[in-house]
Amino acid sequence: MREQDIEVFTRAVDGVKTEGRYRVFADIKREQGRFPHATLRMADGKERDIVVWCSNDYLGQGQHPDVIAAMHHAALKVGAGSGGTRNISGTTSYHVDLEAELAQLHGKEAALLFTSGYVSNDATLSTLSKIFPDLWVFSDQMNHASMIEGIKRANCNVRIFRHNDLQHLEALLNEAPADAPKLIAFESVYSMDADTAPISEICDIAEAYGAMTYLDEVHGVGLYGEGGGGIAERDGVMQRVDFIEGTLAKAFGVMGGYVTGPAAAIDAIRSFAPGFIFTTSLAPSLAAAALESVRLVRACPHMRSRLAERAEKLKTLFADAGLPLMPSTTHIVPLLVGDAALCKAISDALLFDHGIYVQPINYPTVPRGTERLRFTPSPFHDDALMEHLIESLTTVWAKFDLKTAA
């Protein structure tokens, strides 16, 4: 590679560093059976104990002994990898059974597995325009990057409606020809702003305009609803949503993504989506672990109740301490910082001085000026851990001479 080419890469990274949003990965090892405790390996090679406060393993299922046992058993029985794409030796009974379980979870006819939630969104949304060449897509402005990328690659008519703004959505729908195929794409839980979508009202509009609905439930599945079907199940509208997409890497604690919907639609996506057709399938051990985790989560509503109680407890503690709690109606608890460099500095102080791991959330994940710390309490973050967190946060806030409302 030419020296001038190397300089281009270097300047690009230097720009990120100048803005204070250069990302440094923490080298951590989670400890089986001690979630949310982990070990951090320092730059000098030494290790220290930390508590993880920003994991998307919302229920600690990645550490559940039955989930680990299912993974271990499958690996010993059939080996490490799947051996190919789903079409070429990469379909096992674990994949088939998992898809059936996920379809049942969301009350749909069929489900299709992908290697990640990002891929399931990207592949499905980009493929729909192949099936509907004159498709119009209406996308919430706060949708995840994977949805945005899939919609961009669809190369169809796209309209972005203001976040959760039903009047704007309807006004945009009126721009489309009455007989054109239409799709409304949105999320249930918006993971950075910690709010939810008005799913029932969006379904009302979709039905009035003959539009399909595509709901990303990645931050809701497993955590809401009597059976863990997500916000749509909690709100009693699961059957009204055409496509429900989710992940196996958050509430279920493993890896992979999926989309559920009518059997004919899922079959068409399976037949046309390059992101499904041309990639090696999930390892059987991952599919087996995810299957066990889904079954456990569906059968244990008390886990969802405990998570909700822990999240509300943390919000109360933050508010009582005068910390800048952002509005939240979900299990996600964000604190506003508003500056990228300061957000990183606070995160480092919490990690290295207090053993608390919470990553700074900076642009492009959130808009500039809204940088934040995003806390995700789990059923295993007990009162003692919360008290230590509050003490540490107030100390760090004072260290940086930041004001509190207390």
PDB file of N, CA, C and O in Angstrom, residues 293-337:
ATOM      1  N   SER A 293     -32.565 -21.175  25.426  1.00  0.00           N
ATOM      2  CA  SER A 293     -32.778 -19.876  26.064  1.00  0.00           C
ATOM      3  C   SER A 293     -34.167 -19.334  25.771  1.00  0.00           C
ATOM      4  O   SER A 293     -34.844 -18.821  26.669  1.00  0.00           O
ATOM      5  N   VAL A 294     -34.620 -19.449  24.525  1.00  0.00           N
ATOM      6  CA  VAL A 294     -35.960 -18.971  24.171  1.00  0.00           C
ATOM      7  C   VAL A 294     -37.012 -19.714  24.983  1.00  0.00           C
ATOM      8  O   VAL A 294     -37.953 -19.119  25.523  1.00  0.00           O
ATOM      9  N   ARG A 295     -36.854 -21.016  25.102  1.00  0.00           N
ATOM     10  CA  ARG A 295     -37.809 -21.810  25.867  1.00  0.00           C
ATOM     11  C   ARG A 295     -37.824 -21.401  27.337  1.00  0.00           C
ATOM     12  O   ARG A 295     -38.894 -21.290  27.954  1.00  0.00           O
ATOM     13  N   LEU A 296     -36.652 -21.169  27.895  1.00  0.00           N
ATOM     14  CA  LEU A 296     -36.566 -20.750  29.291  1.00  0.00           C
ATOM     15  C   LEU A 296     -37.216 -19.388  29.511  1.00  0.00           C
ATOM     16  O   LEU A 296     -37.982 -19.196  30.457  1.00  0.00           O
ATOM     17  N   VAL A 297     -36.902 -18.439  28.639  1.00  0.00           N
ATOM     18  CA  VAL A 297     -37.422 -17.076  28.790  1.00  0.00           C
ATOM     19  C   VAL A 297     -38.938 -17.053  28.618  1.00  0.00           C
ATOM     20  O   VAL A 297     -39.647 -16.356  29.353  1.00  0.00           O
ATOM     21  N   ARG A 298     -39.450 -17.813  27.671  1.00  0.00           N
ATOM     22  CA  ARG A 298     -40.897 -17.866  27.475  1.00  0.00           C
ATOM     23  C   ARG A 298     -41.607 -18.393  28.717  1.00  0.00           C
ATOM     24  O   ARG A 298     -42.720 -17.951  29.042  1.00  0.00           O
ATOM     25  N   ALA A 299     -40.970 -19.319  29.415  1.00  0.00           N
ATOM     26  CA  ALA A 299     -41.598 -19.975  30.566  1.00  0.00           C
ATOM     27  C   ALA A 299     -41.393 -19.233  31.880  1.00  0.00           C
ATOM     28  O   ALA A 299     -41.929 -19.663  32.906  1.00  0.00           O
ATOM     29  N   CYS A 300     -40.652 -18.140  31.858  1.00  0.00           N
ATOM     30  CA  CYS A 300     -40.275 -17.475  33.124  1.00  0.00           C
ATOM     31  C   CYS A 300     -40.638 -15.993  33.122  1.00  0.00           C
ATOM     32  O   CYS A 300     -39.742 -15.121  33.039  1.00  0.00           O
ATOM     33  N   PRO A 301     -41.920 -15.654  33.236  1.00  0.00           N
ATOM     34  CA  PRO A 301     -42.305 -14.234  33.273  1.00  0.00           C
ATOM     35  C   PRO A 301     -41.758 -13.484  34.483  1.00  0.00           C
ATOM     36  O   PRO A 301     -41.631 -12.259  34.435  1.00  0.00           O
ATOM     37  N   HIS A 302     -41.393 -14.204  35.543  1.00  0.00           N
ATOM     38  CA  HIS A 302     -40.845 -13.526  36.722  1.00  0.00           C
ATOM     39  C   HIS A 302     -39.520 -12.825  36.412  1.00  0.00           C
ATOM     40  O   HIS A 302     -39.165 -11.840  37.056  1.00  0.00           O
ATOM     41  N   MET A 303     -38.791 -13.315  35.405  1.00  0.00           N
ATOM     42  CA  MET A 303     -37.546 -12.651  35.012  1.00  0.00           C
ATOM     43  C   MET A 303     -37.841 -11.264  34.457  1.00  0.00           C
ATOM     44  O   MET A 303     -37.112 -10.302  34.719  1.00  0.00           O
ATOM     45  N   ARG A 304     -38.917 -11.158  33.676  1.00  0.00           N
ATOM     46  CA  ARG A 304     -39.301  -9.856  33.124  1.00  0.00           C
ATOM     47  C   ARG A 304     -39.762  -8.908  34.230  1.00  0.00           C
ATOM     48  O   ARG A 304     -39.462  -7.714  34.199  1.00  0.00           O
ATOM     49  N   SER A 305     -40.474  -9.440  35.203  1.00  0.00           N
ATOM     50  CA  SER A 305     -40.928  -8.611  36.324  1.00  0.00           C
ATOM     51  C   SER A 305     -39.754  -8.091  37.130  1.00  0.00           C
ATOM     52  O   SER A 305     -39.721  -6.920  37.536  1.00  0.00           O
ATOM     53  N   ARG A 306     -38.782  -8.953  37.361  1.00  0.00           N
ATOM     54  CA  ARG A 306     -37.598  -8.554  38.118  1.00  0.00           C
ATOM     55  C   ARG A 306     -36.799  -7.491  37.361  1.00  0.00           C
ATOM     56  O   ARG A 306     -36.328  -6.516  37.959  1.00  0.00           O
ATOM     57  N   LEU A 307     -36.657  -7.659  36.059  1.00  0.00           N
ATOM     58  CA  LEU A 307     -35.931  -6.664  35.257  1.00  0.00           C
ATOM     59  C   LEU A 307     -36.624  -5.311  35.335  1.00  0.00           C
ATOM     60  O   LEU A 307     -35.967  -4.279  35.523  1.00  0.00           O
ATOM     61  N   ALA A 308     -37.944  -5.298  35.199  1.00  0.00           N
ATOM     62  CA  ALA A 308     -38.689  -4.036  35.264  1.00  0.00           C
ATOM     63  C   ALA A 308     -38.508  -3.371  36.622  1.00  0.00           C
ATOM     64  O   ALA A 308     -38.325  -2.144  36.704  1.00  0.00           O
ATOM     65  N   GLU A 309     -38.539  -4.155  37.686  1.00  0.00           N
ATOM     66  CA  GLU A 309     -38.367  -3.597  39.031  1.00  0.00           C
ATOM     67  C   GLU A 309     -36.970  -3.009  39.211  1.00  0.00           C
ATOM     68  O   GLU A 309     -36.808  -1.924  39.773  1.00  0.00           O
ATOM     69  N   ARG A 310     -35.956  -3.706  38.704  1.00  0.00           N
ATOM     70  CA  ARG A 310     -34.574  -3.226  38.830  1.00  0.00           C
ATOM     71  C   ARG A 310     -34.386  -1.919  38.049  1.00  0.00           C
ATOM     72  O   ARG A 310     -33.704  -0.993  38.510  1.00  0.00           O
ATOM     73  N   ALA A 311     -34.966  -1.837  36.860  1.00  0.00           N
ATOM     74  CA  ALA A 311     -34.829  -0.622  36.054  1.00  0.00           C
ATOM     75  C   ALA A 311     -35.495   0.564  36.740  1.00  0.00           C
ATOM     76  O   ALA A 311     -34.920   1.672  36.787  1.00  0.00           O
ATOM     77  N   GLU A 312     -36.683   0.350  37.286  1.00  0.00           N
ATOM     78  CA  GLU A 312     -37.375   1.440  37.979  1.00  0.00           C
ATOM     79  C   GLU A 312     -36.616   1.858  39.232  1.00  0.00           C
ATOM     80  O   GLU A 312     -36.565   3.047  39.569  1.00  0.00           O
ATOM     81  N   LYS A 313     -36.029   0.912  39.913  1.00  0.00           N
ATOM     82  CA  LYS A 313     -35.229   1.218  41.105  1.00  0.00           C
ATOM     83  C   LYS A 313     -34.043   2.106  40.729  1.00  0.00           C
ATOM     84  O   LYS A 313     -33.751   3.105  41.420  1.00  0.00           O
ATOM     85  N   LEU A 314     -33.360   1.766  39.644  1.00  0.00           N
ATOM     86  CA  LEU A 314     -32.195   2.554  39.241  1.00  0.00           C
ATOM     87  C   LEU A 314     -32.605   3.956  38.819  1.00  0.00           C
ATOM     88  O   LEU A 314     -31.926   4.938  39.147  1.00  0.00           O
ATOM     89  N   LYS A 315     -33.706   4.085  38.097  1.00  0.00           N
ATOM     90  CA  LYS A 315     -34.186   5.415  37.704  1.00  0.00           C
ATOM     91  C   LYS A 315     -34.472   6.270  38.939  1.00  0.00           C
ATOM     92  O   LYS A 315     -34.123   7.461  38.973  1.00  0.00           O
ATOM     93  N   THR A 316     -35.082   5.674  39.944  1.00  0.00           N
ATOM     94  CA  THR A 316     -35.381   6.409  41.175  1.00  0.00           C
ATOM     95  C   THR A 316     -34.102   6.855  41.871  1.00  0.00           C
ATOM     96  O   THR A 316     -33.995   8.002  42.331  1.00  0.00           O
ATOM     97  N   LEU A 317     -33.124   5.970  41.934  1.00  0.00           N
ATOM     98  CA  LEU A 317     -31.848   6.309  42.575  1.00  0.00           C
ATOM     99  C   LEU A 317     -31.135   7.432  41.824  1.00  0.00           C
ATOM    100  O   LEU A 317     -30.570   8.336  42.440  1.00  0.00           O
ATOM    101  N   PHE A 318     -31.139   7.365  40.496  1.00  0.00           N
ATOM    102  CA  PHE A 318     -30.515   8.433  39.699  1.00  0.00           C
ATOM    103  C   PHE A 318     -31.214   9.767  39.956  1.00  0.00           C
ATOM    104  O   PHE A 318     -30.560  10.805  40.160  1.00  0.00           O
ATOM    105  N   ALA A 319     -32.542   9.737  39.935  1.00  0.00           N
ATOM    106  CA  ALA A 319     -33.298  10.978  40.147  1.00  0.00           C
ATOM    107  C   ALA A 319     -33.054  11.536  41.540  1.00  0.00           C
ATOM    108  O   ALA A 319     -32.850  12.749  41.721  1.00  0.00           O
ATOM    109  N   ASP A 320     -33.042  10.677  42.559  1.00  0.00           N
ATOM    110  CA  ASP A 320     -32.824  11.116  43.939  1.00  0.00           C
ATOM    111  C   ASP A 320     -31.430  11.700  44.130  1.00  0.00           C
ATOM    112  O   ASP A 320     -31.238  12.596  44.963  1.00  0.00           O
ATOM    113  N   ALA A 321     -30.466  11.205  43.339  1.00  0.00           N
ATOM    114  CA  ALA A 321     -29.095  11.702  43.433  1.00  0.00           C
ATOM    115  C   ALA A 321     -28.876  12.959  42.604  1.00  0.00           C
ATOM    116  O   ALA A 321     -27.780  13.536  42.618  1.00  0.00           O
ATOM    117  N   GLY A 322     -29.903  13.392  41.878  1.00  0.00           N
ATOM    118  CA  GLY A 322     -29.792  14.596  41.065  1.00  0.00           C
ATOM    119  C   GLY A 322     -28.999  14.404  39.791  1.00  0.00           C
ATOM    120  O   GLY A 322     -28.558  15.385  39.182  1.00  0.00           O
ATOM    121  N   LEU A 323     -28.821  13.163  39.367  1.00  0.00           N
ATOM    122  CA  LEU A 323     -28.084  12.888  38.137  1.00  0.00           C
ATOM    123  C   LEU A 323     -28.986  13.133  36.920  1.00  0.00           C
ATOM    124  O   LEU A 323     -30.202  13.004  37.015  1.00  0.00           O
ATOM    125  N   PRO A 324     -28.397  13.502  35.783  1.00  0.00           N
ATOM    126  CA  PRO A 324     -29.190  13.915  34.606  1.00  0.00           C
ATOM    127  C   PRO A 324     -29.845  12.744  33.889  1.00  0.00           C
ATOM    128  O   PRO A 324     -29.495  12.396  32.747  1.00  0.00           O
ATOM    129  N   LEU A 325     -30.818  12.131  34.523  1.00  0.00           N
ATOM    130  CA  LEU A 325     -31.550  11.010  33.958  1.00  0.00           C
ATOM    131  C   LEU A 325     -32.369  11.476  32.758  1.00  0.00           C
ATOM    132  O   LEU A 325     -33.135  12.430  32.852  1.00  0.00           O
ATOM    133  N   MET A 326     -32.210  10.778  31.645  1.00  0.00           N
ATOM    134  CA  MET A 326     -33.017  11.067  30.465  1.00  0.00           C
ATOM    135  C   MET A 326     -34.341  10.326  30.581  1.00  0.00           C
ATOM    136  O   MET A 326     -34.431   9.291  31.241  1.00  0.00           O
ATOM    137  N   PRO A 327     -35.400  10.834  29.949  1.00  0.00           N
ATOM    138  CA  PRO A 327     -36.701  10.155  30.022  1.00  0.00           C
ATOM    139  C   PRO A 327     -36.591   8.717  29.528  1.00  0.00           C
ATOM    140  O   PRO A 327     -35.944   8.438  28.514  1.00  0.00           O
ATOM    141  N   SER A 328     -37.230   7.801  30.242  1.00  0.00           N
ATOM    142  CA  SER A 328     -37.201   6.395  29.866  1.00  0.00           C
ATOM    143  C   SER A 328     -38.481   5.711  30.305  1.00  0.00           C
ATOM    144  O   SER A 328     -38.893   5.847  31.456  1.00  0.00           O
ATOM    145  N   THR A 329     -39.095   4.991  29.391  1.00  0.00           N
ATOM    146  CA  THR A 329     -40.283   4.196  29.717  1.00  0.00           C
ATOM    147  C   THR A 329     -39.971   2.708  29.590  1.00  0.00           C
ATOM    148  O   THR A 329     -40.885   1.884  29.568  1.00  0.00           O
ATOM    149  N   THR A 330     -38.687   2.368  29.523  1.00  0.00           N
ATOM    150  CA  THR A 330     -38.269   0.986  29.305  1.00  0.00           C
ATOM    151  C   THR A 330     -37.208   0.582  30.321  1.00  0.00           C
ATOM    152  O   THR A 330     -36.935   1.293  31.282  1.00  0.00           O
ATOM    153  N   HIS A 331     -36.584  -0.561  30.069  1.00  0.00           N
ATOM    154  CA  HIS A 331     -35.547  -1.098  30.943  1.00  0.00           C
ATOM    155  C   HIS A 331     -34.200  -0.424  30.735  1.00  0.00           C
ATOM    156  O   HIS A 331     -33.249  -0.722  31.457  1.00  0.00           O
ATOM    157  N   ILE A 332     -34.098   0.461  29.760  1.00  0.00           N
ATOM    158  CA  ILE A 332     -32.842   1.155  29.453  1.00  0.00           C
ATOM    159  C   ILE A 332     -32.815   2.477  30.206  1.00  0.00           C
ATOM    160  O   ILE A 332     -33.790   3.228  30.191  1.00  0.00           O
ATOM    161  N   VAL A 333     -31.670   2.759  30.874  1.00  0.00           N
ATOM    162  CA  VAL A 333     -31.591   3.912  31.772  1.00  0.00           C
ATOM    163  C   VAL A 333     -30.403   4.793  31.355  1.00  0.00           C
ATOM    164  O   VAL A 333     -29.262   4.539  31.742  1.00  0.00           O
ATOM    165  N   PRO A 334     -30.643   5.854  30.567  1.00  0.00           N
ATOM    166  CA  PRO A 334     -29.540   6.693  30.091  1.00  0.00           C
ATOM    167  C   PRO A 334     -29.332   7.955  30.941  1.00  0.00           C
ATOM    168  O   PRO A 334     -30.291   8.564  31.424  1.00  0.00           O
ATOM    169  N   LEU A 335     -28.067   8.329  31.094  1.00  0.00           N
ATOM    170  CA  LEU A 335     -27.699   9.594  31.735  1.00  0.00           C
ATOM    171  C   LEU A 335     -27.106  10.509  30.674  1.00  0.00           C
ATOM    172  O   LEU A 335     -26.167  10.132  29.957  1.00  0.00           O
ATOM    173  N   LEU A 336     -27.613  11.725  30.574  1.00  0.00           N
ATOM    174  CA  LEU A 336     -27.137  12.673  29.574  1.00  0.00           C
ATOM    175  C   LEU A 336     -25.825  13.320  30.010  1.00  0.00           C
ATOM    176  O   LEU A 336     -25.686  13.763  31.147  1.00  0.00           O
ATOM    177  N   VAL A 337     -24.861  13.361  29.077  1.00  0.00           N
ATOM    178  CA  VAL A 337     -23.593  14.057  29.301  1.00  0.00           C
ATOM    179  C   VAL A 337     -23.478  15.240  28.342  1.00  0.00           C
ATOM    180  O   VAL A 337     -23.185  16.358  28.740  1.00  0.00           O
TER     181      VAL A 337
END
